mmCIF file of C-alpha atoms and ligand atoms in Angstrom:
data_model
loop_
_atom_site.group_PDB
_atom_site.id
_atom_site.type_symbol
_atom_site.label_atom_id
_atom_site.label_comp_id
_atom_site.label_asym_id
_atom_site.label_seq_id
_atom_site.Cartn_x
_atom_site.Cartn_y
_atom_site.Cartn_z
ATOM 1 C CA UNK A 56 102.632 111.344 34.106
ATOM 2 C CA UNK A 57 100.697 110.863 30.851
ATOM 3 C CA UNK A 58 97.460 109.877 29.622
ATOM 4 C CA UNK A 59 95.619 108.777 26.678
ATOM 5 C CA UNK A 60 91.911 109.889 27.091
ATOM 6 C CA UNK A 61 88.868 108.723 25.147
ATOM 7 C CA UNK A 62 86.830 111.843 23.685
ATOM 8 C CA UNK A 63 83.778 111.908 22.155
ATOM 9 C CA UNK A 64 81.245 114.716 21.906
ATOM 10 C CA UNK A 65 78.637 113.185 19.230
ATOM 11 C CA UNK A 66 77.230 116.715 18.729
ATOM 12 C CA UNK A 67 80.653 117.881 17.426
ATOM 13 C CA UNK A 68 82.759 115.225 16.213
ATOM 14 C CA UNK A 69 82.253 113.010 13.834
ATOM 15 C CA UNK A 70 83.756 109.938 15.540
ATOM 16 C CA UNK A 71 85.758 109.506 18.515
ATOM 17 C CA UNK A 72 89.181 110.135 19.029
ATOM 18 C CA UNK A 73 92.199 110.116 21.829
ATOM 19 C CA UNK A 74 93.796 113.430 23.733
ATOM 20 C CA UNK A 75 96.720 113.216 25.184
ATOM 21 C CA UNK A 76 97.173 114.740 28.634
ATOM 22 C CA UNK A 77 100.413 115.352 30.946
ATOM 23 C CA UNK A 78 100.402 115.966 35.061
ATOM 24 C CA UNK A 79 103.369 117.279 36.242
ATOM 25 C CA UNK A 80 105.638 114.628 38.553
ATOM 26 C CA UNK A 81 105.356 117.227 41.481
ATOM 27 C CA UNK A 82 101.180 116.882 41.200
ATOM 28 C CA UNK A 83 101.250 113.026 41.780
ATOM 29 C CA UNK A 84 101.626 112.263 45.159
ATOM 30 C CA UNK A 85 102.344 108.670 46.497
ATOM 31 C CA UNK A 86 98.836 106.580 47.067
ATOM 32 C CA UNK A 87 96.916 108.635 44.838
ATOM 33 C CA UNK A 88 94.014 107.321 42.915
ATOM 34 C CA UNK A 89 93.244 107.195 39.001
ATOM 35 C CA UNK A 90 90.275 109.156 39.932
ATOM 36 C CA UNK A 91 92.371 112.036 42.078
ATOM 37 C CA UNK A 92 94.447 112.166 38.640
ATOM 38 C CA UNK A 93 91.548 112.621 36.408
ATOM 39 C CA UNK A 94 90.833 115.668 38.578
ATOM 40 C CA UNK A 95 93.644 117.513 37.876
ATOM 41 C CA UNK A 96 93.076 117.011 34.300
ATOM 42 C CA UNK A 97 89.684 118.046 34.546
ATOM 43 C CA UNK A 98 90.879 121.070 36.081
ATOM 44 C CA UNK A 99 93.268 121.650 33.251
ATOM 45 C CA UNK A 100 90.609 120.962 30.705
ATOM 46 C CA UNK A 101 86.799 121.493 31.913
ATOM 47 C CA UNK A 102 85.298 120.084 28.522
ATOM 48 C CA UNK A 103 86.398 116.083 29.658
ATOM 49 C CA UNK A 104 83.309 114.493 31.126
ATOM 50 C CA UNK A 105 83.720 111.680 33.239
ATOM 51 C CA UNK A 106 81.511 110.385 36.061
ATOM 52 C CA UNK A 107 82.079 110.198 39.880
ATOM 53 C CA UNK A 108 80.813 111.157 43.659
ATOM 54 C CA UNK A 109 81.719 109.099 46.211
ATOM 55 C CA UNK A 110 85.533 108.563 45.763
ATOM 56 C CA UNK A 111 85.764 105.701 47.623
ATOM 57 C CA UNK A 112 84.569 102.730 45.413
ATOM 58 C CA UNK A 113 80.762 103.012 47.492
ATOM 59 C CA UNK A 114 78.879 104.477 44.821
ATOM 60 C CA UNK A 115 80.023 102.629 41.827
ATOM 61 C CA UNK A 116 79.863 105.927 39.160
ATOM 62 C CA UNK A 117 82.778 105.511 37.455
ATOM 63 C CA UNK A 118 83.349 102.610 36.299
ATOM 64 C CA UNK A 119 85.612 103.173 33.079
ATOM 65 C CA UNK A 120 88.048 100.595 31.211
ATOM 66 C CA UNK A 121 91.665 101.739 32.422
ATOM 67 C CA UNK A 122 94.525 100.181 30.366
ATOM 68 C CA UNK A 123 91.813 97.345 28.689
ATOM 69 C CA UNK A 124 90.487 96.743 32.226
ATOM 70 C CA UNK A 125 87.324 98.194 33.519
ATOM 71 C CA UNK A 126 87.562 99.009 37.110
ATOM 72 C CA UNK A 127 86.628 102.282 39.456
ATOM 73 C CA UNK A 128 88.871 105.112 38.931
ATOM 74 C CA UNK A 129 88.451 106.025 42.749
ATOM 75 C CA UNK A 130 90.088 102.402 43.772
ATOM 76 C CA UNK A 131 92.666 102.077 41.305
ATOM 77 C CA UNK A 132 96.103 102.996 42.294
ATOM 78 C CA UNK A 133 97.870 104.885 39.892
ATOM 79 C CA UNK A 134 101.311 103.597 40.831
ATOM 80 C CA UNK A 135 100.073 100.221 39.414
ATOM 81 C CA UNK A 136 99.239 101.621 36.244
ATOM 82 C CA UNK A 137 101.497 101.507 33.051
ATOM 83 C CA UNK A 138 101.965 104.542 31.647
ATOM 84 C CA UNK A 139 100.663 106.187 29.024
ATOM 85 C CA UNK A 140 97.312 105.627 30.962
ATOM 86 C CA UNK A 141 95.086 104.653 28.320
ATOM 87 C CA UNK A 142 91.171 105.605 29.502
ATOM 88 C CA UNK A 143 88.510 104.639 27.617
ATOM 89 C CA UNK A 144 84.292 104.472 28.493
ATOM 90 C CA UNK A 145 83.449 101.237 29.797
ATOM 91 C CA UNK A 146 82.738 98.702 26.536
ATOM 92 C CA UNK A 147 79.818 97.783 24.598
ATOM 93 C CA UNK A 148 77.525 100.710 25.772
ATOM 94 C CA UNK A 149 76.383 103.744 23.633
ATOM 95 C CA UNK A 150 78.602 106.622 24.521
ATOM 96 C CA UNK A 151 77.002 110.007 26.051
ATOM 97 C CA UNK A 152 80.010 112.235 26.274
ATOM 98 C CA UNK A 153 83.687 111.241 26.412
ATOM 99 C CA UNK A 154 83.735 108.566 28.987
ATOM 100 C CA UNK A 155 80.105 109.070 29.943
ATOM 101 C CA UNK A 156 78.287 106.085 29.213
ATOM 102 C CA UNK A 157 74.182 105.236 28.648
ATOM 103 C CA UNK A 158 73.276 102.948 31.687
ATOM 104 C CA UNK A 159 69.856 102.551 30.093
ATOM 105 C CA UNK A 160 70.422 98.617 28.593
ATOM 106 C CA UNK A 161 71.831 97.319 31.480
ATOM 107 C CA UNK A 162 69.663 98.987 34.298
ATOM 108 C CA UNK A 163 66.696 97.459 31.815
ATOM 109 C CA UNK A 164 68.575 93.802 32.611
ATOM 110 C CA UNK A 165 68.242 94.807 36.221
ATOM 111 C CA UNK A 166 64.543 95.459 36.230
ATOM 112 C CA UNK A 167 64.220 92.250 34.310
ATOM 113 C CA UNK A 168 65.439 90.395 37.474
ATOM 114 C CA UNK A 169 63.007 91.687 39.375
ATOM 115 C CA UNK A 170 65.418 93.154 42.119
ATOM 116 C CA UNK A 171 62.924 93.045 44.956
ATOM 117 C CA UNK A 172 60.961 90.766 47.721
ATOM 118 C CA UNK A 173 58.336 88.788 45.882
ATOM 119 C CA UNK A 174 56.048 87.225 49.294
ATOM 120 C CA UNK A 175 52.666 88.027 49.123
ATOM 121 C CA UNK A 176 51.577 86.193 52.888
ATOM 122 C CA UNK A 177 50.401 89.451 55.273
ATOM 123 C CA UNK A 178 53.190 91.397 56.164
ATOM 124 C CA UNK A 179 53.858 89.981 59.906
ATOM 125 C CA UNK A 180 53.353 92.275 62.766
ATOM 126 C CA UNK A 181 57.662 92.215 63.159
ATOM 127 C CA UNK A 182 59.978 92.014 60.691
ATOM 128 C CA UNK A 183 60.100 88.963 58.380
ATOM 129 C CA UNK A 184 62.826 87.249 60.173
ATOM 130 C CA UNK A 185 65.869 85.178 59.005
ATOM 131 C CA UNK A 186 68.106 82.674 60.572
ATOM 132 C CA UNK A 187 71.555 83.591 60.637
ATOM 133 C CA UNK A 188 72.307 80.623 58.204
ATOM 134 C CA UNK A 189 69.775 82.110 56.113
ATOM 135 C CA UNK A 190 71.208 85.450 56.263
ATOM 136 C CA UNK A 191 74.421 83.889 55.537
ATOM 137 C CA UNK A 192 72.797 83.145 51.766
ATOM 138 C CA UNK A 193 73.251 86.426 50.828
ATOM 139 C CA UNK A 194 76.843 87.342 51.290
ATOM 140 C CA UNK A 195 78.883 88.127 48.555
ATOM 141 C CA UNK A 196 75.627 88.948 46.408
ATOM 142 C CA UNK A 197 74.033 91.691 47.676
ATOM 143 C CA UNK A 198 77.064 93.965 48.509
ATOM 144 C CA UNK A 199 76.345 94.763 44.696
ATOM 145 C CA UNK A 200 77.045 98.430 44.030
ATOM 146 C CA UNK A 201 75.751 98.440 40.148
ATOM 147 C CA UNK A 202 78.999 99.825 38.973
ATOM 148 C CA UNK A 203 78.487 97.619 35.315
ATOM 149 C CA UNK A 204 82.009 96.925 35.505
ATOM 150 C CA UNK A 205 81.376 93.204 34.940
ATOM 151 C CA UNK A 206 78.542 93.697 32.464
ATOM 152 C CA UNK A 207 80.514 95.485 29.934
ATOM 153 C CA UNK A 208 83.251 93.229 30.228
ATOM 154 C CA UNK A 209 81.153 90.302 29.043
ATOM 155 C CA UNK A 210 81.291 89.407 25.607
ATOM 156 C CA UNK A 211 78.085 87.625 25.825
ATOM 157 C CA UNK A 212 76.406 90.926 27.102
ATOM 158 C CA UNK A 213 78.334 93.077 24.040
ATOM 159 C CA UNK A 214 76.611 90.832 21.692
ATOM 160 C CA UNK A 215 73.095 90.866 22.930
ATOM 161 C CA UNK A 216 72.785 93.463 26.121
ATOM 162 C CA UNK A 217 68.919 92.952 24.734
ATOM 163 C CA UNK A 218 68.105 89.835 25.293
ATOM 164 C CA UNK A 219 71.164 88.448 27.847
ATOM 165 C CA UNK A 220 70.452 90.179 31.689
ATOM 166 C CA UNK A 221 74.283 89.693 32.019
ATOM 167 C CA UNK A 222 76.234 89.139 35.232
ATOM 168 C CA UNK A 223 75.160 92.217 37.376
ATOM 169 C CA UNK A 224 71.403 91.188 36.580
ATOM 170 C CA UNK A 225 71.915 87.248 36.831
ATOM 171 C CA UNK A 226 74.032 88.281 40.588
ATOM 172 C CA UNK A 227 70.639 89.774 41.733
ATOM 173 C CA UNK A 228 68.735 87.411 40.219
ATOM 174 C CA UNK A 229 70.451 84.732 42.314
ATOM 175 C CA UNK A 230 70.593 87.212 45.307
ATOM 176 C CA UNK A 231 66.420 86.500 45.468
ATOM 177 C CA UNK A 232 66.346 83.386 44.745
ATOM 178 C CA UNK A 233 68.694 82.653 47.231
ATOM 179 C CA UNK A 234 66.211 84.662 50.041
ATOM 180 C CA UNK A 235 64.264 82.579 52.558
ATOM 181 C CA UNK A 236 61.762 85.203 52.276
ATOM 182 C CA UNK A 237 61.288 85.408 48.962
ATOM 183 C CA UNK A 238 58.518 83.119 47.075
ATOM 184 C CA UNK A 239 58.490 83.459 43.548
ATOM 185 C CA UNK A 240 61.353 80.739 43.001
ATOM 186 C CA UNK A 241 59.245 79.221 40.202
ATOM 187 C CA UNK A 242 58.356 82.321 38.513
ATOM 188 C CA UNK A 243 61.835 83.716 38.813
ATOM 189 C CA UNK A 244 63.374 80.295 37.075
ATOM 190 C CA UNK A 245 60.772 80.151 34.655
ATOM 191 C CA UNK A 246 61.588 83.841 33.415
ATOM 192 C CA UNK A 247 65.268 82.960 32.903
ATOM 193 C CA UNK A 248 64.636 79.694 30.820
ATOM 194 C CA UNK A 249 65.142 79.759 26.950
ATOM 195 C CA UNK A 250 68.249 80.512 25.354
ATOM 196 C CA UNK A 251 69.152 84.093 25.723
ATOM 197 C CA UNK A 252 68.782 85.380 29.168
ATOM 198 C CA UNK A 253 70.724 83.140 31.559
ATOM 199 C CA UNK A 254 72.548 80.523 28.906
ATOM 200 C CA UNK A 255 74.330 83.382 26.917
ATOM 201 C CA UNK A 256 76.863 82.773 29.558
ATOM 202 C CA UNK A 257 79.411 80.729 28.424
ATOM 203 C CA UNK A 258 81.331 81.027 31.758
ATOM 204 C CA UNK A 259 84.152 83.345 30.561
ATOM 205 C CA UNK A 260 84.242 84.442 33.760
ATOM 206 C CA UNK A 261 85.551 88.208 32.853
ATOM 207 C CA UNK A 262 82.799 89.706 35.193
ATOM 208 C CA UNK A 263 84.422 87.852 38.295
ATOM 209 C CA UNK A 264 88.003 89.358 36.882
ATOM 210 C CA UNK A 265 87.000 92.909 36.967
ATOM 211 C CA UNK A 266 84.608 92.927 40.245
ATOM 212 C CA UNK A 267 85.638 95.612 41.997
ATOM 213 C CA UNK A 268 84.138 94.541 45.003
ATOM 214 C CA UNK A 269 85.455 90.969 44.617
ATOM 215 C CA UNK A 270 81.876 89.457 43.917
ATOM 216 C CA UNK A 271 81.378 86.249 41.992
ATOM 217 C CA UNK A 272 78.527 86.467 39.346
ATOM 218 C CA UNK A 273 79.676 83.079 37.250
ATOM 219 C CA UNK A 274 79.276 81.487 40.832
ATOM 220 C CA UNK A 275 75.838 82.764 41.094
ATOM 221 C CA UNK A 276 74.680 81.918 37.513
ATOM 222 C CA UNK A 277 76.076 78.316 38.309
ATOM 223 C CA UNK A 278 73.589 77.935 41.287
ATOM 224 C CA UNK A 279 70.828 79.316 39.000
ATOM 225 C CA UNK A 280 71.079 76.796 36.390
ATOM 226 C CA UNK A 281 71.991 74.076 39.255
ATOM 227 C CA UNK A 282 68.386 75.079 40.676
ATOM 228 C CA UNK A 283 66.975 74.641 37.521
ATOM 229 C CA UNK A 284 68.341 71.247 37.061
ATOM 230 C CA UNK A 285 66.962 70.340 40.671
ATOM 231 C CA UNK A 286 63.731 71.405 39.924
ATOM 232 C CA UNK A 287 63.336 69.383 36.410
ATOM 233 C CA UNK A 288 64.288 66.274 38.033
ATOM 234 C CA UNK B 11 60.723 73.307 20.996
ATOM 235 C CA UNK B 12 59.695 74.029 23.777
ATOM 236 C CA UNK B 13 61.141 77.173 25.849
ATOM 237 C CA UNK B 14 63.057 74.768 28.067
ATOM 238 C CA UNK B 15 64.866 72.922 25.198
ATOM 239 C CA UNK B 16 66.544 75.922 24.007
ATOM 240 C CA UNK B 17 68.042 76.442 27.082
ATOM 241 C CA UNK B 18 68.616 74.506 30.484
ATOM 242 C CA UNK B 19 68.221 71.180 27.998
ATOM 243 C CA UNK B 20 70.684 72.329 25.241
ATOM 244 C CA UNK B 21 73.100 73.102 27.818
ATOM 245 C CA UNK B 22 72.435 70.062 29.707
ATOM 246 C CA UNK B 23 73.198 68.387 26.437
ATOM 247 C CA UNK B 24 76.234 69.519 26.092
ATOM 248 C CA UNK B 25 77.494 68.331 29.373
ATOM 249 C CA UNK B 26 76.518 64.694 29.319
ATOM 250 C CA UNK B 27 77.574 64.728 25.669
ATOM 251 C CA UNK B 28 80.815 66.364 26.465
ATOM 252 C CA UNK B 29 81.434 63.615 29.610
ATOM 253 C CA UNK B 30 80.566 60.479 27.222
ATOM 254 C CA UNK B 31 83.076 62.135 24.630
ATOM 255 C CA UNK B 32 85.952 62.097 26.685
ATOM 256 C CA UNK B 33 85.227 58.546 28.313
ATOM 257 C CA UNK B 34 84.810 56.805 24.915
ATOM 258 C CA UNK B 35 88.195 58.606 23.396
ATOM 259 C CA UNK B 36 90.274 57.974 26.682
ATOM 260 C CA UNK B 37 88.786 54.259 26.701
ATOM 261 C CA UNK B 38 89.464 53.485 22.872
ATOM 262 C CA UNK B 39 92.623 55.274 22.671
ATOM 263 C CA UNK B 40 93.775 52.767 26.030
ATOM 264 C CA UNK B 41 92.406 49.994 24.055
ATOM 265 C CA UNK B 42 94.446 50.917 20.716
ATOM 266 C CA UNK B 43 97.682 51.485 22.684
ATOM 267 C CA UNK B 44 97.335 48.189 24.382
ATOM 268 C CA UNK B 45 95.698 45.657 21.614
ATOM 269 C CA UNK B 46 97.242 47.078 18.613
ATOM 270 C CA UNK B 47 98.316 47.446 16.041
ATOM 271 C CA UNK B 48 95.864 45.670 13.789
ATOM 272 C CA UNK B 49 96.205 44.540 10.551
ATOM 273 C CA UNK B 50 92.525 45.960 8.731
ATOM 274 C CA UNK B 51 91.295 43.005 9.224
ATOM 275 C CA UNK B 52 91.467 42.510 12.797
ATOM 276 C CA UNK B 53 90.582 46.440 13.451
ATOM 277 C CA UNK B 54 87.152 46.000 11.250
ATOM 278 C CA UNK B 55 85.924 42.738 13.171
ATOM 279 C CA UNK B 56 87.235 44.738 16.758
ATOM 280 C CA UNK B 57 84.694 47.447 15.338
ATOM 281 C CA UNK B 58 82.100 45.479 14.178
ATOM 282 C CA UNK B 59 81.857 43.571 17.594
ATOM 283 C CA UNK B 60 78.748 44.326 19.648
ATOM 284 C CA UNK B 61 80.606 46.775 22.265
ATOM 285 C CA UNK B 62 82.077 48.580 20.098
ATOM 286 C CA UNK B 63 79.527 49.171 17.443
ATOM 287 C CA UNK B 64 77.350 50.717 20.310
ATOM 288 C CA UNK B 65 79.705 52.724 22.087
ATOM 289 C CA UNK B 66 80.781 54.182 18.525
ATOM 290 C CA UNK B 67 77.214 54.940 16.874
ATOM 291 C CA UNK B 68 76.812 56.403 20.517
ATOM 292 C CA UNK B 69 79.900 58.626 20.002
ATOM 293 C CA UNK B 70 78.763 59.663 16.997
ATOM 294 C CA UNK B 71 75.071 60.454 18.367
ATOM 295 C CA UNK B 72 76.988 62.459 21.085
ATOM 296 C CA UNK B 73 79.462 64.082 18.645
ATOM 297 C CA UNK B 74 76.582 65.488 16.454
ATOM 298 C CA UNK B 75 74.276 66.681 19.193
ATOM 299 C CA UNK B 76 77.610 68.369 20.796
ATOM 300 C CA UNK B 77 78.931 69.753 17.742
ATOM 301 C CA UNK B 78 74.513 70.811 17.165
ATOM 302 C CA UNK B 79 74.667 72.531 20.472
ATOM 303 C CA UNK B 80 77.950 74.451 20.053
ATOM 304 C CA UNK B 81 77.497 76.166 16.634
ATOM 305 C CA UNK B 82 73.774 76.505 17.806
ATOM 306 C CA UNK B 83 75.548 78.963 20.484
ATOM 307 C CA UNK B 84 77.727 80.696 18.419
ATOM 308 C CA UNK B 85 75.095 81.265 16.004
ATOM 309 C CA UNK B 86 72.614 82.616 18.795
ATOM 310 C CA UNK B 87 75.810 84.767 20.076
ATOM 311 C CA UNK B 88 76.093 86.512 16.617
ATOM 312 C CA UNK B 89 73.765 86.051 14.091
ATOM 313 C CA UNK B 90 71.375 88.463 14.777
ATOM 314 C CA UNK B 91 68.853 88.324 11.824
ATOM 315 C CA UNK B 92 66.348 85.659 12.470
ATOM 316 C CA UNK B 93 65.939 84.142 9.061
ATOM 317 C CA UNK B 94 69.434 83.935 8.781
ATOM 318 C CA UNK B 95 70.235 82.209 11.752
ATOM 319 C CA UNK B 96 67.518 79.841 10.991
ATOM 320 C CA UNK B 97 68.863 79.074 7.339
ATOM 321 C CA UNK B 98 71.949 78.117 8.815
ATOM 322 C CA UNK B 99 70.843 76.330 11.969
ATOM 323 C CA UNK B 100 68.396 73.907 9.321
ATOM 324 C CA UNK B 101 71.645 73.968 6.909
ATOM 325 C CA UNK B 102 73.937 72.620 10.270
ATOM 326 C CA UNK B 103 71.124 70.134 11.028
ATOM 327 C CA UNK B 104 70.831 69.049 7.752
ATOM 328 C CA UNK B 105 74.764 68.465 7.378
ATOM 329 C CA UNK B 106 74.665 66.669 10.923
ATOM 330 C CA UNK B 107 72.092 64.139 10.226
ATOM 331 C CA UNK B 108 74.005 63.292 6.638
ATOM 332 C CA UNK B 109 76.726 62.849 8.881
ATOM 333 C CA UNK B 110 74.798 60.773 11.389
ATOM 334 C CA UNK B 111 73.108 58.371 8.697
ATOM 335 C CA UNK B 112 76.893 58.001 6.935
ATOM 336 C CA UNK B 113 77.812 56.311 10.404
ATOM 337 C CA UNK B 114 75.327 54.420 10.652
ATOM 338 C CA UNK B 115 75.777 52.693 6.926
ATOM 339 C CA UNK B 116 79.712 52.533 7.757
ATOM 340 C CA UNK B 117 79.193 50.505 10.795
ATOM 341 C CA UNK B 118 76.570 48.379 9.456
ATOM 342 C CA UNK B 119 79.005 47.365 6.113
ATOM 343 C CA UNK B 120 81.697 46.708 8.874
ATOM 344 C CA UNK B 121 79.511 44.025 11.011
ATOM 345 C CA UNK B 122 78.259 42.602 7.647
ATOM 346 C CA UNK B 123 81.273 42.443 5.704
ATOM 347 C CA UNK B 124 82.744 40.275 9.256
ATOM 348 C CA UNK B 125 79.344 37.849 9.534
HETATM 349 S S1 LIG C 375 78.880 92.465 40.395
HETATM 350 FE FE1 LIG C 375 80.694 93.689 40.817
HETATM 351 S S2 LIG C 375 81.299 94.506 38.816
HETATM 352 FE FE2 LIG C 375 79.219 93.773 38.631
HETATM 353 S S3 LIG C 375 77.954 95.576 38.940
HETATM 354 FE FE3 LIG C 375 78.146 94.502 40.914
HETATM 355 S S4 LIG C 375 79.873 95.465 41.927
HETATM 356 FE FE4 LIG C 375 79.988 96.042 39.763
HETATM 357 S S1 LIG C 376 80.965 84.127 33.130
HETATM 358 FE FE1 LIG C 376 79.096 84.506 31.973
HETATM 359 S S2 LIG C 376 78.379 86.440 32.698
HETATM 360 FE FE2 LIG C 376 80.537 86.288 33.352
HETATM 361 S S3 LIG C 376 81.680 87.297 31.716
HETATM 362 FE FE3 LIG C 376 81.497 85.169 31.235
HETATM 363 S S4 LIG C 376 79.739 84.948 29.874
HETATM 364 FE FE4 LIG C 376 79.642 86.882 30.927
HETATM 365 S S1 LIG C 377 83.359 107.518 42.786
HETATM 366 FE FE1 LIG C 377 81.958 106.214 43.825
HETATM 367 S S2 LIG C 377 82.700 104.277 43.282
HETATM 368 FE FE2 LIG C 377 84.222 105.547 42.464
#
């Protein structure tokens, strides 16, 4: 089976360029993963950096584009994959090491959406508590494993990951708003008006494409701006 | 402008703007398939009627803040350098109200040149 690998070392080379690996038939076994692949070819050459741990799409590390498509290598099938396997860092992010990527601008979107419980009543003497419809709210947001597949697949994010949070950001961003237990609503909205960090999204809809866990951020940014609407009426 | 102009309103905007585009093109385009065709005559008095001349001078309203709001975006999207983006948002207004004023004078010569 072949590959086509993205390398960069920006100590050493001057720009980046593509290896070309082989696996021997006899090493791929039926149901193996991209990421069970990339093993073996680490093993035949040490100096290819990629990122991993969990190996079963929980920890969301690596997150690469695999033939134009950003997905986890650890999920991906390899039987569904055309070969030559074309790898490549996930887009629009500076590159560390080969397909090593800098997290940095889009974990600064995520702090900019304040991922956390804003309520500043006493803390109760139980638990703050939530009705199961209430509870209900959250599915499909905060099963968010911060994998930046979606992020980097967002043109809108390429051209300004500075100034637009992008989908994993705007998903949390909803994910609070949406809480019963959570009261900054107006201070939330307020922080995502003017025209870069919610309405960069033109509702391309490439992050709910590549969502490895199925998640659907252009359905979240919808009920941001539909919130906003609500409360300027 | 205020912060919430630039965004929830602009985009906003360009919903209601896109809705009344489509309802005045489907409704004139029924309205030419089933009255016409006109001699220029009969088209420029159909124009210069009272229905008409609003709806249209709305359209055009509609088109230009549509049309303002789009290359707005794609401006925003890539145009990074401020002063630059500025030049050619004041440059796109600039062009759309010329535009605007042009439609104005062209219905207004229609309804007199009918009276
Ligand atoms: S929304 Fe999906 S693609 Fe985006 S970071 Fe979360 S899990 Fe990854
Ligand atoms: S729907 Fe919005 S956030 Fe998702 S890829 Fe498109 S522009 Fe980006
Ligand atoms: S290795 Fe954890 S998600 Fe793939």
């Amino acid at each position: 089976m072949k590959f086509s690998i993205y390398r960069y070392d920006p100590d050493q080379d001057a720009k980046p360029w593509m290896q070309d690996y082989e696996l021997p038939d006899d090493r791929i076994e039926p149901g193996m993963m991209l990421l069970d692949a990339l093993l073996l070819v680490k093993a035949q050459d040490q100096s290819l950096s990629f990122r991993r741990s969990c190996q079963e799409g929980v920890c969301g590390s690596d997150g690469m584009n695999i033939n134009g498509r950003n997905g986890l290598a650890c999920i991906t099938p390899l039987s569904g994959l055309k070969t030559p396997i074309e790898i490549r860092p996930l887009p629009g992010l500076p590159v560390i090491r080969d397909l090593v990527v800098d997290l940095e601008p889009f974990y600064r979107q995520y702090r900019t959406a304040k991922p956390w419980l804003i309520n500043d009543e006493p803390c109760p003497e139980v638990e703050r508590r939530q009705s199961p419809q209430q509870r209900e709210q959250l599915d499909g947001l905060y099963e968010c494993i911060l994998c930046a597949c979606c992020s980097t697949s967002c043109p809108s994010f390429w051209w300004n990951p500075d100034k637009f949070l992008g989908p994993a950001a705007l998903l949390q961003s909803w994910r609070f708003l949406a809480d019963s237990r959570d009261q900054a609503t107006e201070e939330r909205l307020n922080s995502l008006e003017g025209p870069f960090r919610l309405f960069r999204c033109h509702t391309i809809m490439n992050c709910v494409d590549v969502c490895p866990k199925g998640l659907n951020p252009t359905r979240a940014i919808g009920r941001i701006k539909e919130l906003m609407v609500k409360r300027s009426l | 402008m205020s912060r919430a102009a630039q965004g929830l309103r602009a985009w906003l905007m360009q919903r209601f703007t896109a809705v009344y585009l489509a309802v005045y093109l489907l409704t004139t385009l029924a309205l030419i398939t089933s009255r016409g065709p006109f001699t220029y005559a009969e088209w420029r008095s159909w124009l210069a009627g009272p229905w008409m001349s609003v709806s249209t001078t709305l359209f055009a309203l509609a088109l230009l803040l549509h049309v303002w709001v789009g290359i707005r975006d794609v401006l925003i999207d890539y145009m990074h350098a401020v002063w630059l983006r500025l030049l050619f948002m004041a440059a796109t207004a600039l062009v759309l109200l010329v535009s605007l004023l042009w439609v104005i004078r062209a219905l207004a010569l229609a309804a007199v040149g009918t009276g």
